[in-house]
Short mmCIF file of C-alpha atoms and ligand atoms in Angstrom, two decimals:
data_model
loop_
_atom_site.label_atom_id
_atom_site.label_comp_id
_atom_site.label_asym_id
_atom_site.label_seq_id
_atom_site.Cartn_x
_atom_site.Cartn_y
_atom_site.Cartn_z
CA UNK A 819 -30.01 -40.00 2.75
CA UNK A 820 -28.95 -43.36 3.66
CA UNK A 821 -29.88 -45.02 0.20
CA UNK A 822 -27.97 -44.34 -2.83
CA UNK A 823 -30.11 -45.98 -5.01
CA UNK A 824 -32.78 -44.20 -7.40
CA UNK A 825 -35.79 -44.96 -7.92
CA UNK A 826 -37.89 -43.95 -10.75
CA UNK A 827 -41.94 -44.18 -10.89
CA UNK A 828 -43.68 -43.98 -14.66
CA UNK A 829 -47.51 -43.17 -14.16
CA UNK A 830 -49.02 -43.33 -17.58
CA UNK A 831 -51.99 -40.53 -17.33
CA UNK A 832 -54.56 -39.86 -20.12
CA UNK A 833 -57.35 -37.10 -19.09
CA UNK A 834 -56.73 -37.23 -15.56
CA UNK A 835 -56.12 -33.65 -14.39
CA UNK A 836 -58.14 -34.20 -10.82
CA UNK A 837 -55.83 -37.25 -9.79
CA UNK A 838 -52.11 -35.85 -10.81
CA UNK A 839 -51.99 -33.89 -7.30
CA UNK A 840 -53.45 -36.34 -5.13
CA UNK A 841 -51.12 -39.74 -7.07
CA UNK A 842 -48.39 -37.21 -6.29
CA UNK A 843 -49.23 -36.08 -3.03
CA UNK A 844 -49.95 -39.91 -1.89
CA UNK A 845 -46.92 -40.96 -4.04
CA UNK A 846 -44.59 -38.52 -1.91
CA UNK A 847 -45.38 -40.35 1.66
CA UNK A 848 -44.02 -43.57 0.61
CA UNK A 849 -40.83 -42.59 -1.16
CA UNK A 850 -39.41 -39.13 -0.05
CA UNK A 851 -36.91 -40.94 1.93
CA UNK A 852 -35.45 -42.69 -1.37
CA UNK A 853 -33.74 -41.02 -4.30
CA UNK A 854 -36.23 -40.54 -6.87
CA UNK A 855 -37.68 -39.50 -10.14
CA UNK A 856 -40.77 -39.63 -11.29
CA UNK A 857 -42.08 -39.69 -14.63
CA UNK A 858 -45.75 -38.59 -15.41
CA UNK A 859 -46.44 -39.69 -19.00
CA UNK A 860 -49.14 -37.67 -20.42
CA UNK A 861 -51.02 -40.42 -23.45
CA UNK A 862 -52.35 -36.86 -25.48
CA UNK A 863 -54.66 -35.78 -22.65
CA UNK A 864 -57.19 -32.94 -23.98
CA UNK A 865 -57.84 -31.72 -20.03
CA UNK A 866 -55.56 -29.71 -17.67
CA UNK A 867 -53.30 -32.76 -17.37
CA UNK A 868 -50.34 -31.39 -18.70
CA UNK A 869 -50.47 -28.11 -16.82
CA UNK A 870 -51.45 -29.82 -13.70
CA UNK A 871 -48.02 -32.02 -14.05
CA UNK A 872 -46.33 -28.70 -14.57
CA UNK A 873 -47.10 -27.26 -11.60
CA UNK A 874 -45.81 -29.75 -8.98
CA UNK A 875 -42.58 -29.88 -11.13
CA UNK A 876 -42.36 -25.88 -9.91
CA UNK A 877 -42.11 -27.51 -6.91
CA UNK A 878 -40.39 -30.97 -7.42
CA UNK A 879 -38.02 -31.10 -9.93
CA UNK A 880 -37.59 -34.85 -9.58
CA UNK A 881 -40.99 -34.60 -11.09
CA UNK A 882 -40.48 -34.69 -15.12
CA UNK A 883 -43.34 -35.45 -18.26
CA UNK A 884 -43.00 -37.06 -21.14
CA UNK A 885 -46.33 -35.53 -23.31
CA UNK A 886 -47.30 -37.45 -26.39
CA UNK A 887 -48.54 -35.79 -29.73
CA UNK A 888 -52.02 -37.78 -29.67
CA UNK A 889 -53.32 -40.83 -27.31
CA UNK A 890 -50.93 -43.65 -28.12
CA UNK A 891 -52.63 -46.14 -25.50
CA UNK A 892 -51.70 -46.90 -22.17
CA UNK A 893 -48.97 -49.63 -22.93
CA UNK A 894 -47.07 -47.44 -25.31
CA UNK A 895 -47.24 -44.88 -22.55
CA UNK A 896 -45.46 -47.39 -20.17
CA UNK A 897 -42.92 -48.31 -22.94
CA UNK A 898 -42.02 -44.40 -23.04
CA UNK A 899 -41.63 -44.65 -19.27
CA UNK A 900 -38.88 -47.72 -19.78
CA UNK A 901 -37.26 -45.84 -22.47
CA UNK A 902 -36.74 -43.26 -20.21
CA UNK A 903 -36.23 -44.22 -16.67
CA UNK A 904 -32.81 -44.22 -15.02
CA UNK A 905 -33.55 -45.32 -11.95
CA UNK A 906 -32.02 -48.64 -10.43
CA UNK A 907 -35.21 -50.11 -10.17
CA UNK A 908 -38.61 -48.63 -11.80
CA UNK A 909 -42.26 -48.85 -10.60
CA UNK A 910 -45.27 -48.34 -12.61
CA UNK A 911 -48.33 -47.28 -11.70
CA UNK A 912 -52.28 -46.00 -12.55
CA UNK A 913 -52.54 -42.31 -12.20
CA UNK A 914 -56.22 -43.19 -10.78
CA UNK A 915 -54.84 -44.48 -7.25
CA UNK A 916 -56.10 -48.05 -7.82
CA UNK A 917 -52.78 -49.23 -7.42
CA UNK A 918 -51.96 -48.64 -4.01
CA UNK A 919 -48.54 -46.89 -3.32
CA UNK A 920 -48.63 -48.14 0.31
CA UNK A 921 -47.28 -51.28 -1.57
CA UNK A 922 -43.79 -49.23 -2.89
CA UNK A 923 -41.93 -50.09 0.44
CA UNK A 924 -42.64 -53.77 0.25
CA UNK A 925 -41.72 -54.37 -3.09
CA UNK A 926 -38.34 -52.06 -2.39
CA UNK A 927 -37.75 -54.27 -0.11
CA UNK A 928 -38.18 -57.72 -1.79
CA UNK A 929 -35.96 -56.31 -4.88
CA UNK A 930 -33.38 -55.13 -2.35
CA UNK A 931 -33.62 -58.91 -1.17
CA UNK A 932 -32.91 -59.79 -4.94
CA UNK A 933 -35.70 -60.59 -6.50
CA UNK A 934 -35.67 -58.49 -10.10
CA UNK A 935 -39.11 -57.87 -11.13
CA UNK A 936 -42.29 -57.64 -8.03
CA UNK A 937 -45.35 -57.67 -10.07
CA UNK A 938 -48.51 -57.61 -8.57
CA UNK A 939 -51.74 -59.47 -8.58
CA UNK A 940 -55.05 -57.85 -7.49
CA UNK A 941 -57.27 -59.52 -5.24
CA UNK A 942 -60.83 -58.32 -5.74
CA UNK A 943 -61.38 -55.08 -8.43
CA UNK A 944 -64.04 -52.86 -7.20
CA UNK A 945 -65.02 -52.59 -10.92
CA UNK A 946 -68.25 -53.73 -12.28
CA UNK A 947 -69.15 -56.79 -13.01
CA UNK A 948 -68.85 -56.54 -16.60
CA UNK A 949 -65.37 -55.87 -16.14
CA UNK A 950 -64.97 -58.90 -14.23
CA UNK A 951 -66.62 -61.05 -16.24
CA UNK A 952 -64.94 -59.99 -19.37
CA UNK A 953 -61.50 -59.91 -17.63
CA UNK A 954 -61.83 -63.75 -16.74
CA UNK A 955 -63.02 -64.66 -19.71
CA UNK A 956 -59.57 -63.03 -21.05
CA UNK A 957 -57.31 -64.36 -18.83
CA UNK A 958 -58.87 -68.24 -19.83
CA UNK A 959 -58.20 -68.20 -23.64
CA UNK A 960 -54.63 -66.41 -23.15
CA UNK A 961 -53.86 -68.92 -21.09
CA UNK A 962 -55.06 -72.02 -23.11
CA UNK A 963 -53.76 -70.45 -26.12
CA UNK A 964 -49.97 -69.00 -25.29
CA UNK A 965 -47.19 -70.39 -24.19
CA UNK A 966 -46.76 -67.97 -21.12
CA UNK A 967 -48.42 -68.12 -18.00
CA UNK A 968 -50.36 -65.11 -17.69
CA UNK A 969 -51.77 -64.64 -14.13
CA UNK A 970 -55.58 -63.83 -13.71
CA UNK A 971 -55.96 -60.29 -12.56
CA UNK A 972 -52.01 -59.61 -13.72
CA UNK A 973 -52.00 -55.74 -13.00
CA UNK A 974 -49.04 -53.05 -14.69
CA UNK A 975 -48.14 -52.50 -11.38
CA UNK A 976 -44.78 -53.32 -11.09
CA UNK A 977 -41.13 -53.33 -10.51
CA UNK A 978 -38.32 -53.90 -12.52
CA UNK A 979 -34.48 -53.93 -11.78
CA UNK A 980 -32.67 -51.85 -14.19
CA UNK A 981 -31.21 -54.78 -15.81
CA UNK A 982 -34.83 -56.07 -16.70
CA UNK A 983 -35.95 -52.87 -17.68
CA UNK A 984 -32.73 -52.74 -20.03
CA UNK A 985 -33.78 -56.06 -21.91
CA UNK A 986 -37.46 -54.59 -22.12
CA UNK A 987 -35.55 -51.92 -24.55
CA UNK A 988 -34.36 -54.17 -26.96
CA UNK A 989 -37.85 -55.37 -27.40
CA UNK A 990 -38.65 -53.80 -30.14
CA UNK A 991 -42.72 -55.13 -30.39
CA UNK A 992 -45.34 -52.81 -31.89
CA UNK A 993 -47.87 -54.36 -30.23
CA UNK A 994 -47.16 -54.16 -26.75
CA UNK A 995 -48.49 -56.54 -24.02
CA UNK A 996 -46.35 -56.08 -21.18
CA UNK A 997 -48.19 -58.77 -18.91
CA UNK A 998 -47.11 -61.08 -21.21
CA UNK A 999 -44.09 -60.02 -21.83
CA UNK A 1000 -42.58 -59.30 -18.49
CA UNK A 1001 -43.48 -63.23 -17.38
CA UNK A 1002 -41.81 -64.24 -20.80
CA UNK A 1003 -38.54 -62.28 -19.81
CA UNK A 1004 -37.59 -64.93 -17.23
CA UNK A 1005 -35.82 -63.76 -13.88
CA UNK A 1006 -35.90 -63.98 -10.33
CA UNK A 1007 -39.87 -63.01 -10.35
CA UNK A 1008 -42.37 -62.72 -7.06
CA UNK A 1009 -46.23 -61.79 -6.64
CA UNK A 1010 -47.61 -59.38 -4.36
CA UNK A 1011 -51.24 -58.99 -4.30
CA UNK A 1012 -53.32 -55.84 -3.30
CA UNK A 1013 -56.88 -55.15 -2.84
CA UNK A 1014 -57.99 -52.50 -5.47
CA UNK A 1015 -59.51 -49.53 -4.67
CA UNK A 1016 -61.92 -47.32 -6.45
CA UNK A 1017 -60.62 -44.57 -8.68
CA UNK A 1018 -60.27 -41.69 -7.18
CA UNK A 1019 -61.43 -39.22 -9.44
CA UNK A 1020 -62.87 -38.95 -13.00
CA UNK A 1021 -64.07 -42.63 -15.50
CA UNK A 1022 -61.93 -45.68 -16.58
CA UNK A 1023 -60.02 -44.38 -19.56
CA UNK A 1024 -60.63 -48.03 -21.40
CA UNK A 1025 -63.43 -48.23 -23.16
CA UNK A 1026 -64.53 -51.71 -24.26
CA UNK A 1027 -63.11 -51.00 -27.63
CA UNK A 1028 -59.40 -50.65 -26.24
CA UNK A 1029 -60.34 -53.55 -24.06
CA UNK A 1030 -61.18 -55.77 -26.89
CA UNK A 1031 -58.07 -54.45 -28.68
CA UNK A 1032 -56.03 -54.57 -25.76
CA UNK A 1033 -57.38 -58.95 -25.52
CA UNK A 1034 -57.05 -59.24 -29.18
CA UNK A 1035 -53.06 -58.07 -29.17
CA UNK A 1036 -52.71 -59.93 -25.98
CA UNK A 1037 -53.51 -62.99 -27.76
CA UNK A 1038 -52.30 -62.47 -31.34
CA UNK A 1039 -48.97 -60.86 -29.75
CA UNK A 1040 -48.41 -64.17 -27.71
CA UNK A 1041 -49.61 -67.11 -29.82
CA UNK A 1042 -50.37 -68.41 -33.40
CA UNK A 1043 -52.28 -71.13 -32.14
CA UNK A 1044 -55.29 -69.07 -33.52
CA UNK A 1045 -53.91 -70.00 -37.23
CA UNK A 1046 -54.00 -73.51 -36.23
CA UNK A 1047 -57.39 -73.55 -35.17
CA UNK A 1048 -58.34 -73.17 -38.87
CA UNK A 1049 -56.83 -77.35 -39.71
CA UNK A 1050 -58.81 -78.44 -36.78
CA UNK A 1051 -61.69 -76.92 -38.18
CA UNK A 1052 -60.66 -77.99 -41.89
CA UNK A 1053 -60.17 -81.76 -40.92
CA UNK A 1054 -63.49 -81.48 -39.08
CA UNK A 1055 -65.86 -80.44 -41.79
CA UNK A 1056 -63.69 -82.36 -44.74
CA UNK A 1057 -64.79 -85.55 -42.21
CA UNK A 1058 -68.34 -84.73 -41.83
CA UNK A 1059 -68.86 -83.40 -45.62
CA UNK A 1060 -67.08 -86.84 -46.43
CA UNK A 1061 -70.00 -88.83 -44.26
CA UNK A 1062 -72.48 -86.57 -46.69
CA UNK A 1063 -70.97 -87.90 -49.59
CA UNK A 1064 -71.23 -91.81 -48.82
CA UNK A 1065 -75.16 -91.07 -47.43
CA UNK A 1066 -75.79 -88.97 -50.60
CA UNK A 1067 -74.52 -91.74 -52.81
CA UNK A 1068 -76.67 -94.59 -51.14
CA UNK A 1069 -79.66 -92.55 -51.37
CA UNK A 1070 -78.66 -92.04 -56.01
CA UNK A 1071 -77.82 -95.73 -55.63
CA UNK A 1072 -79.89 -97.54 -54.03
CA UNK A 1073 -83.10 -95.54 -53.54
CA UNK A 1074 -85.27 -93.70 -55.78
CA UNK A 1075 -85.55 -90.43 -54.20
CA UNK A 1076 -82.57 -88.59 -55.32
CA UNK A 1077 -82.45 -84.82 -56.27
CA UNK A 1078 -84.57 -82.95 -53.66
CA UNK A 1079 -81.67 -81.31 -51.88
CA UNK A 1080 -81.82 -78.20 -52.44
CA UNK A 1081 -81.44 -77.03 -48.81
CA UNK A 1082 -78.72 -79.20 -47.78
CA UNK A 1083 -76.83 -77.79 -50.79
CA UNK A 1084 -77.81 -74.26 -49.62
CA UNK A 1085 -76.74 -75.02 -46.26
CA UNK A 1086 -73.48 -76.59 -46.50
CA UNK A 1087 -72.22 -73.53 -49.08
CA UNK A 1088 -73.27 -71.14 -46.52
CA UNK A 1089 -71.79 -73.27 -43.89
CA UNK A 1090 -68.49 -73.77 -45.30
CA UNK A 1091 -68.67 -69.76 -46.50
CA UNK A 1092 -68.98 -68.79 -43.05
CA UNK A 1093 -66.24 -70.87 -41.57
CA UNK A 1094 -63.90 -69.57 -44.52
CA UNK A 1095 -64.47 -66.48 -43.72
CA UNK A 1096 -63.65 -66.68 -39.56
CA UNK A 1097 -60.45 -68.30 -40.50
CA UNK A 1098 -59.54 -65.56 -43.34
CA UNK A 1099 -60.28 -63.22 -40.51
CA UNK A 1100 -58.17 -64.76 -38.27
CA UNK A 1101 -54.91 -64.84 -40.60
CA UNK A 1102 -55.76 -61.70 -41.71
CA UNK A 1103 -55.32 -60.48 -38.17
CA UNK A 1104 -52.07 -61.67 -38.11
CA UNK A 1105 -51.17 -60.64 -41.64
CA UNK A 1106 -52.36 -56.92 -40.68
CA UNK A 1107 -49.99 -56.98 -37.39
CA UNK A 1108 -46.94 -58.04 -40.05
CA UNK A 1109 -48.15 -54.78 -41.97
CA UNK A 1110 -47.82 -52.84 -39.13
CA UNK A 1111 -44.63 -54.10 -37.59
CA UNK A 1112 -42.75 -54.26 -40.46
CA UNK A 1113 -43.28 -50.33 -41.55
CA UNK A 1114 -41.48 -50.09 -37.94
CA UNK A 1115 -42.98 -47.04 -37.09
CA UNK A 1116 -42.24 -45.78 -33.61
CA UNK A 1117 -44.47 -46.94 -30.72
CA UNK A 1118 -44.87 -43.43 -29.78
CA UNK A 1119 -44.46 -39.19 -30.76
CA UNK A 1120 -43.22 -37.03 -27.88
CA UNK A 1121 -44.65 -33.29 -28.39
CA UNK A 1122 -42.73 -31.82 -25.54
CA UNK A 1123 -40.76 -32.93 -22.31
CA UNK A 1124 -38.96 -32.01 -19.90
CA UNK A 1125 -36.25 -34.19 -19.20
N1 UDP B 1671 -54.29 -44.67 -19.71
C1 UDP B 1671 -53.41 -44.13 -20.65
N2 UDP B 1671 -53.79 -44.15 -21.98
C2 UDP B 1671 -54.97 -44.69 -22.40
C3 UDP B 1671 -55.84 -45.26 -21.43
C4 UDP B 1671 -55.46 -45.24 -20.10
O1 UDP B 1671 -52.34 -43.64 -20.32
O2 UDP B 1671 -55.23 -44.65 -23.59
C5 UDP B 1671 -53.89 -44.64 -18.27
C6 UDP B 1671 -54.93 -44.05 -17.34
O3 UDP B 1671 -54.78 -42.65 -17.25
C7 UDP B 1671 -54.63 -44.77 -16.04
C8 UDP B 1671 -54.13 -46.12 -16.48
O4 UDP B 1671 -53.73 -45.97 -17.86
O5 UDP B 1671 -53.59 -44.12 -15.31
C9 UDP B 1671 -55.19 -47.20 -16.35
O6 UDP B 1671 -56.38 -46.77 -17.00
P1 UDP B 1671 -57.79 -46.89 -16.32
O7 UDP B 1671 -57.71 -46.61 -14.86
O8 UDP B 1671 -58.72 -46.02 -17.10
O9 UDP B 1671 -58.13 -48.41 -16.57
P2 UDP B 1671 -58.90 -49.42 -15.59
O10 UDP B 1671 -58.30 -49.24 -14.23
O11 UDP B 1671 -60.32 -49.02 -15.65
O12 UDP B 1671 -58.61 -50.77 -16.18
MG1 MG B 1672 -58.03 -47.55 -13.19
#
């Protein structure tokens, strides 16, 4: 083998026992003539998974598992990947084949030319139209509200040099956005984009509840402007309550028609209720995630592996 470098792959997997051999399999084409490990993480899959990961490390012993207790989410399951990798440089990838491993070689290639992190950009996602729609919409507020520059259709298809992925370590986030993140990190950084396929086998494992949780920490993770919303909103209504105030006092002063106003009373309670409670919401989001962080539990519980 002409290159003494390693390379180590992290495919997070959660139920996805009919695409481990065929990942693999397609995997195997475009980096058997490197040094490599890969790492299948499997996020508390309830199918044949595991057992399928199992089997091809009979065969492959390059090929090693990390198996969580439960589902941590797909971003812890990267982070356990990191932990874990030794490689010089480390690719991650969807278990489901939408991220096209043709692409390894190229982005080798560009970090052998120096560049330390090759993320990826896809072009056009053969996903509905919900998902595209919703994914735009995303990528807008993050990007009006933080102070990174997240990329529209950013994918966690990557690589990292070893020296990124050891700064990534000493991250120590709960909340993990690695889109975000990886930008934030700095470095010598290039796109590559790719056309997305369909997946291969089985449904999208991210249901529009983990999306929606996945946007939320996205945005909470990278930005407090959120919380500042709330004295925009305060100045706003003390302004237009104030404008109430002179027309109420004209009409007691200099018109005989006071005291009918029992809606506009009724209205600008509820009014003022409602937008009190959006912005307790809101800092209460960010109060919860200083809960949760500061207990510094770990972002994830290994049940067995074999590494
Ligand atoms: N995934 C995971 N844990 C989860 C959800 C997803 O490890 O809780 C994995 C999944 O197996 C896949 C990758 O993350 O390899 C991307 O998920 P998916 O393809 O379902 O998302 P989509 O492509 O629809 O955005
Ligand atoms: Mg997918």
């Amino acid at each position: 083998m002409e290159n003494n470098f390693i390379v180590s792959i992290i495919i997070p997997c959660y139920n996805e026992e009919s695409n481990i051999a065929q990942i693999y399999n397609s995997l195997l084409s475009y980096i058997k003539d490197f040094n490599y490990e890969i790492f299948f993480i499997d996020d508390g899959s309830t199918d044949n998974t595991l057992e399928n990961i199992k089997t091809i490390n009979k065969s492959d012993k390059q090929v090693k598992f990390i198996s969580f207790s439960r589902n941590f989410g797909h971003q812890n399951a990267l982070k356990a990947g990191y932990d874990s990798a030794k490689g010089d440089c480390v690719i991650c990838l969807d278990s489901d084949l939408q991220h096209p491993p043709e692409l390894i070689p190229e982005m080798i290639n560009l970090w052998q030319k120096g560049y330390k992190i090759v993320s990826t950009k896809r072009k056009d996602k053969s996903s509905g139209f919900f998902k595209k729609i919703t994914s735009k919409i995303f990528y807008r507020v993050i990007n009006k509200l933080s102070e990174v520059k997240i990329e529209d259709g950013a994918a966690d298809f990557r690589l990292l040099d070893k020296q990124v992925v050891q700064e990534l370590k000493k991250l120590n986030e709960k909340f993990l956005f690695y889109r975000g993140l990886i930008p934030w990190l700095g470095f010598s950084q290039i796109q590559l984009e790719y056309l997305a396929s369909p997946r291969f086998s089985g449904r999208t494992k991210y249901s529009f509840s983990k999306m929606l949780h996945f946007a939320s920490d996205g945005i909470t993770s990278f930005s407090v402007k959120p919380l500042k919303v709330s004295i925009y909103i305060g100045f706003t209504i003390a302004f237009v309550a104030f404008l109430y105030i002179l027309y109420a006092i004209y009409i007691a002063i200099f018109t005989d028609k006071a005291v009918a106003g029992w809606t506009s009373t009724i209205i600008s309670v509820l009014f003022i209720g409602g937008i009190q409670l959006v912005m307790i919401g809101i800092v209460g989001n960010y109060l919860g995630k200083l809960f949760i962080e500061n207990k510094k539990r770990p972002n994830y519980i290994i049940k067995e592996k074999n590494d």
